[in-house]
Amino acid sequence: MNLSEAKILVVEDDPLMRTFTISTLKRIGITHLQECADGAAALKLALTFQPHLILTDIHMKPMGGLEFVEKLRAREGLGGTQVIFMSADSSRETFSAALPLGVDAYIVKPPRLPDLKNKIEAALSGR
């Protein structure tokens, strides 16, 4: 899939990181973007937006990224949505909790543009 055609949902509770991520995505040619500040709002939006890929933080309230992806996987029509976790938490425990959820990548924030682009392209192409 061409990046300019991709629909991406950014789920990030920190407004500055959300703005930074959206800006970075636009710089690599992604224009179909939506954003949410937590997993609960993102789950509702994902039903109507139908993203190809979701970039989500892990530690958010009231619904964090791990719970959000668990619920996403249980939703008909959304269960196969590509997901990349982005978190400042690089602990082994958090990484181990994320892996069983079938995510496509785990990026430590702040994301570097080349790394983010490569992981998005790989996730969208099924690599």
Backbone as ProteinMPNN parsed JSONL, in Angstrom:
{"seq_chain_A": "MNLSEAKILVVEDDPLMRTFTISTLKRIGITHLQECADGAAALKLALTFQPHLILTDIHMKPMGGLEFVEKLRAREGLGGTQVIFMSADSSRETFSAALPLGVDAYIVKPPRLPDLKNKIEAALSGR", "coords_chain_A": {"N_chain_A": [[0.834, -1.183, 0.0], [0.52, 2.203, -0.796], [1.945, 4.909, 0.974], [0.611, 7.357, 0.882], [-1.991, 6.622, 0.611], [-2.679, 5.35, 2.908], [-4.609, 4.957, 5.862], [-4.299, 6.2, 8.986], [-4.452, 5.908, 12.469], [-3.659, 7.733, 15.283], [-2.926, 7.213, 18.597], [-2.485, 8.747, 21.467], [-1.744, 10.097, 24.576], [-0.274, 12.31, 25.393], [-0.267, 15.586, 24.449], [1.801, 17.03, 23.1], [3.5, 15.001, 22.09], [1.666, 13.714, 20.49], [1.112, 15.687, 18.556], [3.702, 15.954, 17.491], [4.033, 13.373, 16.406], [1.958, 13.263, 14.479], [2.798, 15.35, 12.813], [5.239, 14.271, 11.932], [4.324, 12.033, 10.519], [2.939, 13.29, 8.445], [5.102, 14.432, 7.154], [6.246, 12.231, 5.949], [4.477, 11.683, 4.009], [1.905, 10.799, 4.656], [-1.482, 11.387, 4.765], [-4.101, 10.818, 5.477], [-5.266, 10.961, 8.375], [-6.196, 10.423, 11.775], [-6.76, 11.228, 15.214], [-6.533, 10.399, 18.708], [-6.838, 10.713, 22.294], [-6.853, 8.622, 24.094], [-7.338, 5.061, 24.67], [-10.068, 4.294, 24.864], [-11.554, 6.269, 23.492], [-10.327, 5.938, 21.034], [-11.099, 3.36, 20.274], [-13.803, 3.695, 19.697], [-13.621, 5.575, 17.578], [-12.171, 4.101, 15.715], [-14.014, 2.301, 14.738], [-15.567, 3.759, 12.927], [-13.69, 5.146, 11.339], [-12.016, 3.149, 10.339], [-9.119, 2.373, 10.226], [-6.038, 1.577, 8.483], [-3.775, 1.199, 9.879], [-2.712, 1.482, 13.252], [-1.107, 3.62, 15.452], [-0.096, 3.471, 18.647], [0.224, 4.62, 22.003], [1.251, 3.112, 25.108], [0.892, 3.544, 27.897], [-1.747, 5.045, 29.061], [-4.668, 6.833, 30.213], [-8.229, 6.84, 30.4], [-8.183, 4.238, 29.363], [-5.588, 2.2, 28.587], [-2.985, 1.413, 26.146], [-2.464, -1.398, 25.929], [-4.835, -2.652, 26.857], [-6.574, -1.444, 25.051], [-5.711, -2.553, 22.553], [-6.239, -5.241, 23.026], [-9.065, -5.179, 23.169], [-9.597, -4.177, 20.633], [-8.699, -6.287, 19.017], [-10.682, -8.091, 19.549], [-12.885, -7.105, 18.257], [-15.119, -7.433, 15.597], [-14.194, -7.051, 12.252], [-12.216, -5.261, 12.898], [-10.216, -6.645, 14.095], [-7.967, -7.532, 12.671], [-6.486, -5.282, 12.197], [-3.507, -3.481, 11.6], [-1.021, -2.791, 14.037], [1.141, -0.63, 15.753], [3.071, -0.224, 18.559], [4.036, 2.631, 20.381], [6.119, 3.818, 22.745], [7.539, 5.363, 25.64], [8.403, 3.671, 27.456], [10.665, 1.246, 27.786], [10.924, -1.14, 29.024], [11.498, -4.603, 29.742], [9.331, -6.019, 30.758], [7.036, -4.607, 29.893], [7.366, -4.746, 27.131], [7.196, -7.525, 26.826], [4.531, -7.913, 27.558], [3.264, -6.7, 25.447], [3.878, -8.145, 23.113], [2.289, -10.631, 22.816], [-0.062, -9.633, 21.787], [-0.091, -9.425, 19.097], [1.156, -7.317, 17.699], [2.691, -5.209, 15.219], [5.058, -3.844, 15.479], [7.313, -2.276, 17.845], [8.081, 0.741, 19.035], [10.4, 2.857, 20.566], [9.774, 5.918, 22.089], [11.048, 9.241, 21.614], [9.957, 8.731, 18.238], [12.228, 8.112, 15.56], [12.319, 9.539, 12.351], [13.181, 7.937, 9.988], [13.085, 5.311, 11.077], [10.423, 5.098, 11.923], [9.061, 5.397, 9.478], [10.028, 3.124, 8.067], [9.027, 1.031, 9.693], [6.291, 1.45, 9.512], [5.875, 1.104, 6.75], [6.626, -1.608, 6.539], [4.674, -2.818, 8.169], [2.308, -2.17, 6.787], [2.701, -3.52, 4.46], [2.648, -6.072, 5.218], [4.951, -7.335, 6.042]], "CA_chain_A": [[0.0, 0.0, 0.0], [1.21, 3.477, -0.871], [1.769, 5.681, 2.205], [-0.356, 8.442, 0.686], [-3.337, 6.036, 0.669], [-2.872, 4.729, 4.216], [-5.392, 5.622, 6.907], [-3.599, 5.909, 10.238], [-5.0, 6.455, 13.709], [-2.631, 7.96, 16.299], [-3.522, 7.203, 19.928], [-1.396, 9.27, 22.313], [-2.308, 10.998, 25.571], [0.539, 13.521, 25.514], [-0.566, 16.431, 23.286], [3.009, 17.38, 22.348], [3.941, 13.816, 21.356], [0.658, 13.474, 19.451], [1.377, 16.674, 17.508], [4.971, 15.569, 16.88], [3.81, 12.163, 15.602], [1.136, 13.653, 13.321], [3.678, 16.132, 11.946], [6.197, 13.34, 11.321], [3.589, 11.231, 9.533], [2.685, 14.151, 7.288], [6.38, 14.62, 6.448], [6.548, 11.054, 5.13], [3.472, 11.568, 2.964], [0.625, 10.257, 5.113], [-2.421, 12.502, 4.909], [-5.372, 10.345, 6.043], [-4.917, 10.794, 9.779], [-7.097, 10.763, 12.868], [-6.039, 11.147, 16.473], [-7.284, 10.272, 19.957], [-5.994, 10.854, 23.469], [-6.858, 7.406, 24.91], [-7.819, 3.866, 24.005], [-11.532, 4.231, 24.806], [-11.972, 7.128, 22.372], [-9.786, 5.354, 19.802], [-11.907, 2.2, 19.919], [-15.013, 4.234, 19.055], [-13.258, 6.185, 16.304], [-11.71, 3.055, 14.79], [-15.19, 1.678, 14.12], [-16.02, 4.566, 11.786], [-12.552, 5.534, 10.505], [-11.487, 1.927, 9.733], [-7.717, 2.607, 9.852], [-5.182, 0.48, 8.036], [-2.723, 1.064, 10.88], [-2.862, 2.285, 14.468], [0.089, 3.89, 16.256], [-0.645, 3.742, 19.971], [1.009, 4.63, 23.228], [0.851, 2.023, 25.992], [0.45, 4.034, 29.205], [-2.729, 6.126, 28.946], [-5.859, 6.654, 31.037], [-8.689, 5.742, 31.241], [-7.87, 2.937, 28.771], [-4.241, 2.179, 28.033], [-2.764, 0.776, 24.857], [-2.576, -2.855, 25.988], [-6.269, -2.966, 26.918], [-7.151, -1.005, 23.776], [-5.419, -3.52, 21.5], [-7.002, -6.45, 23.353], [-10.459, -4.947, 22.762], [-9.574, -4.031, 19.176], [-8.56, -7.634, 18.449], [-11.949, -8.802, 19.751], [-13.936, -6.48, 17.441], [-15.267, -7.918, 14.228], [-13.847, -6.046, 11.263], [-11.036, -4.496, 13.327], [-9.268, -7.551, 14.723], [-6.745, -7.679, 11.89], [-5.849, -3.982, 11.976], [-2.083, -3.416, 11.937], [-0.784, -1.958, 15.219], [2.505, -0.375, 16.204], [3.152, 0.45, 19.851], [5.071, 3.646, 20.575], [6.132, 4.094, 24.175], [8.813, 5.738, 26.255], [8.705, 2.534, 28.323], [11.414, 0.22, 27.059], [11.168, -2.25, 29.949], [11.264, -5.964, 29.25], [7.986, -6.423, 31.177], [6.056, -3.988, 29.004], [7.578, -5.344, 25.813], [6.659, -8.89, 26.896], [3.062, -7.826, 27.597], [2.793, -6.229, 24.14], [4.111, -9.139, 22.057], [1.201, -11.575, 22.543], [-1.218, -8.947, 21.201], [0.018, -9.449, 17.644], [1.511, -6.01, 17.158], [3.644, -5.268, 14.123], [6.341, -3.267, 15.886], [7.373, -1.564, 19.122], [9.023, 1.842, 18.843], [10.636, 3.671, 21.753], [9.596, 7.338, 21.776], [10.387, 9.735, 20.405], [10.354, 7.959, 17.056], [13.046, 8.741, 14.515], [11.584, 9.495, 11.094], [13.456, 6.765, 9.149], [12.606, 4.097, 11.738], [8.966, 5.119, 11.875], [8.654, 5.14, 8.088], [10.324, 1.721, 7.745], [8.119, 0.128, 10.417], [4.954, 1.629, 8.927], [5.873, 0.429, 5.433], [6.655, -3.053, 6.768], [3.368, -3.235, 8.703], [1.291, -2.034, 5.745], [2.947, -4.497, 3.393], [2.521, -7.403, 5.792], [6.273, -7.93, 6.324]], "C_chain_A": [[0.879, 1.247, 0.0], [0.935, 4.272, 0.404], [0.723, 6.786, 2.061], [-1.8, 7.934, 0.735], [-3.676, 5.487, 2.051], [-3.696, 5.605, 5.149], [-4.789, 5.199, 8.244], [-4.268, 6.647, 11.394], [-3.869, 6.537, 14.727], [-3.328, 8.07, 17.649], [-2.414, 7.551, 20.914], [-1.991, 10.281, 23.281], [-1.524, 12.298, 25.74], [0.324, 14.394, 24.272], [0.662, 16.791, 22.455], [3.507, 16.199, 21.516], [2.948, 13.495, 20.235], [0.883, 14.411, 18.272], [2.659, 16.332, 16.756], [4.776, 14.372, 15.946], [3.007, 12.486, 14.343], [1.996, 14.421, 12.32], [4.677, 15.234, 11.216], [5.519, 12.503, 10.246], [3.287, 12.045, 8.276], [3.959, 14.351, 6.47], [6.749, 13.414, 5.598], [5.422, 10.755, 4.136], [2.137, 10.972, 3.362], [-0.317, 11.418, 5.397], [-3.762, 12.1, 5.519], [-5.131, 9.965, 7.497], [-6.078, 11.164, 10.693], [-6.306, 10.592, 14.147], [-6.986, 11.074, 17.653], [-6.302, 10.349, 21.116], [-5.994, 9.62, 24.371], [-7.503, 6.262, 24.141], [-9.332, 3.798, 23.868], [-12.058, 5.059, 23.632], [-11.509, 6.53, 21.046], [-10.611, 4.153, 19.341], [-13.18, 2.643, 19.205], [-14.695, 4.79, 17.668], [-12.849, 5.138, 15.273], [-12.885, 2.382, 14.079], [-15.656, 2.452, 12.892], [-14.888, 4.899, 10.818], [-11.965, 4.346, 9.739], [-10.026, 2.108, 9.273], [-7.032, 1.353, 9.323], [-4.146, 0.154, 9.11], [-3.031, 1.971, 12.059], [-1.503, 2.392, 15.14], [-0.429, 4.258, 17.637], [0.405, 3.716, 21.07], [0.53, 3.454, 24.082], [0.24, 2.559, 27.279], [-0.428, 5.269, 29.039], [-3.868, 5.822, 29.911], [-7.025, 7.294, 30.312], [-8.409, 4.355, 30.662], [-6.51, 3.018, 28.107], [-4.153, 1.391, 26.74], [-2.904, -0.73, 24.862], [-4.044, -3.284, 25.997], [-6.959, -2.588, 25.609], [-6.933, -2.049, 22.678], [-6.135, -4.846, 21.773], [-8.451, -6.318, 22.881], [-10.575, -4.809, 21.249], [-9.544, -5.403, 18.51], [-9.866, -8.429, 18.56], [-13.087, -8.254, 18.881], [-13.95, -7.042, 16.038], [-14.99, -6.77, 13.261], [-12.623, -5.227, 11.619], [-9.923, -5.389, 13.86], [-7.953, -7.696, 13.989], [-6.028, -6.378, 11.597], [-4.399, -4.017, 12.431], [-1.903, -2.441, 13.102], [0.711, -1.849, 15.475], [2.416, 0.345, 17.544], [4.289, 1.458, 19.811], [5.027, 4.026, 22.046], [7.511, 4.54, 24.616], [9.287, 4.616, 27.175], [9.401, 1.441, 27.509], [11.715, -0.991, 27.954], [10.808, -3.589, 29.317], [9.838, -6.414, 29.584], [6.926, -5.862, 30.235], [6.161, -4.573, 27.605], [6.985, -6.75, 25.772], [5.141, -8.901, 26.94], [2.491, -7.437, 26.236], [2.878, -7.315, 23.071], [2.932, -10.078, 21.784], [-0.022, -10.941, 21.864], [-1.138, -8.87, 19.674], [0.304, -8.096, 17.03], [2.612, -6.174, 16.115], [5.016, -4.724, 14.489], [6.174, -2.579, 17.236], [8.462, -0.515, 18.955], [9.16, 2.606, 20.152], [10.575, 5.136, 21.336], [10.788, 8.141, 22.262], [10.866, 8.967, 19.172], [11.23, 8.774, 16.113], [12.33, 8.533, 13.195], [11.913, 8.267, 10.245], [12.933, 5.46, 9.75], [11.089, 3.997, 11.657], [8.469, 4.781, 10.469], [8.868, 3.672, 7.727], [9.342, 0.766, 8.416], [6.702, 0.251, 9.891], [4.864, 0.915, 7.585], [5.853, -1.086, 5.591], [5.294, -3.547, 7.257], [2.3, -3.199, 7.614], [1.48, -3.043, 4.62], [2.856, -5.94, 3.915], [3.84, -8.084, 6.067], [6.496, -8.056, 7.813]], "O_chain_A": [[1.87, 1.316, 0.726], [-0.205, 4.304, 0.869], [0.027, 7.11, 3.024], [-2.729, 8.727, 0.884], [-4.837, 5.19, 2.332], [-3.51, 6.82, 5.218], [-4.766, 4.019, 8.592], [-4.599, 7.829, 11.305], [-3.199, 5.542, 15.004], [-4.21, 8.909, 17.834], [-1.517, 6.747, 21.164], [-2.669, 11.219, 22.861], [-2.087, 13.294, 26.195], [0.69, 13.995, 23.166], [0.575, 16.851, 21.228], [3.895, 16.377, 20.361], [3.347, 13.056, 19.157], [0.848, 13.981, 17.119], [2.701, 16.41, 15.528], [5.292, 14.36, 14.828], [3.351, 12.024, 13.255], [1.927, 14.17, 11.117], [4.928, 15.416, 10.024], [6.087, 12.29, 9.175], [3.375, 11.525, 7.164], [3.909, 14.43, 5.243], [7.489, 13.553, 4.624], [5.415, 9.703, 3.497], [1.315, 10.668, 2.497], [0.007, 12.319, 6.171], [-4.487, 12.956, 6.026], [-4.833, 8.813, 7.815], [-6.837, 12.093, 10.418], [-5.293, 9.892, 14.168], [-8.094, 11.611, 17.615], [-5.108, 10.093, 20.961], [-5.215, 9.565, 25.323], [-8.129, 6.465, 23.101], [-9.836, 3.298, 22.862], [-12.908, 4.597, 22.871], [-12.223, 6.607, 20.046], [-10.799, 3.955, 18.141], [-13.586, 2.031, 18.218], [-15.405, 4.512, 16.702], [-13.151, 5.28, 14.088], [-12.75, 1.943, 12.937], [-16.096, 1.848, 11.914], [-15.102, 4.93, 9.606], [-11.472, 4.509, 8.622], [-9.731, 2.009, 8.082], [-7.395, 0.229, 9.668], [-3.699, -0.985, 9.244], [-3.542, 3.078, 11.894], [-0.831, 1.387, 15.371], [-1.131, 5.258, 17.784], [1.333, 2.908, 21.062], [-0.51, 2.866, 23.785], [-0.812, 2.086, 27.71], [0.068, 6.386, 28.894], [-4.016, 4.689, 30.37], [-6.788, 8.283, 29.619], [-8.398, 3.379, 31.412], [-6.302, 3.802, 27.181], [-5.127, 0.78, 26.298], [-3.414, -1.3, 23.897], [-4.446, -4.166, 25.239], [-7.82, -3.318, 25.118], [-7.868, -2.39, 21.954], [-6.591, -5.502, 20.836], [-8.996, -7.235, 22.266], [-11.547, -5.275, 20.653], [-10.277, -5.65, 17.552], [-10.121, -9.329, 17.76], [-14.143, -8.88, 18.784], [-12.917, -7.117, 15.373], [-15.491, -5.659, 13.436], [-12.044, -4.567, 10.755], [-8.8, -4.925, 14.055], [-6.924, -7.956, 14.612], [-5.064, -6.361, 10.831], [-4.092, -4.519, 13.512], [-2.551, -1.395, 13.15], [1.444, -2.837, 15.422], [1.772, 1.388, 17.659], [5.365, 1.182, 19.279], [4.004, 4.505, 22.536], [8.522, 4.144, 24.037], [10.435, 4.613, 27.62], [8.789, 0.801, 26.654], [12.634, -1.764, 27.683], [9.922, -3.677, 28.467], [9.206, -7.11, 28.79], [6.015, -6.583, 29.829], [5.146, -4.862, 26.97], [6.343, -7.124, 24.79], [4.522, -9.82, 26.404], [1.363, -7.804, 25.908], [2.01, -7.382, 22.2], [2.601, -10.303, 20.62], [-0.918, -11.657, 21.417], [-2.026, -8.308, 19.034], [-0.232, -7.757, 15.975], [3.362, -7.15, 16.13], [6.019, -5.097, 13.882], [5.061, -2.337, 17.702], [9.63, -0.85, 18.756], [8.161, 2.963, 20.776], [11.221, 5.552, 20.374], [11.458, 7.754, 23.22], [12.037, 8.6, 19.076], [11.003, 9.965, 15.899], [11.79, 7.455, 12.947], [10.983, 7.592, 9.805], [12.405, 4.608, 9.036], [10.541, 2.935, 11.359], [7.559, 3.968, 10.304], [7.985, 3.044, 7.143], [8.878, -0.192, 7.797], [5.979, -0.744, 9.83], [3.895, 0.206, 7.315], [5.142, -1.775, 4.859], [4.815, -4.587, 6.803], [1.473, -4.107, 7.531], [0.53, -3.379, 3.913], [2.971, -6.897, 3.15], [3.867, -9.291, 6.303], [7.547, -8.532, 8.242]]}, "name": "protein", "num_of_chains": 1, "seq": "MNLSEAKILVVEDDPLMRTFTISTLKRIGITHLQECADGAAALKLALTFQPHLILTDIHMKPMGGLEFVEKLRAREGLGGTQVIFMSADSSRETFSAALPLGVDAYIVKPPRLPDLKNKIEAALSGR"}
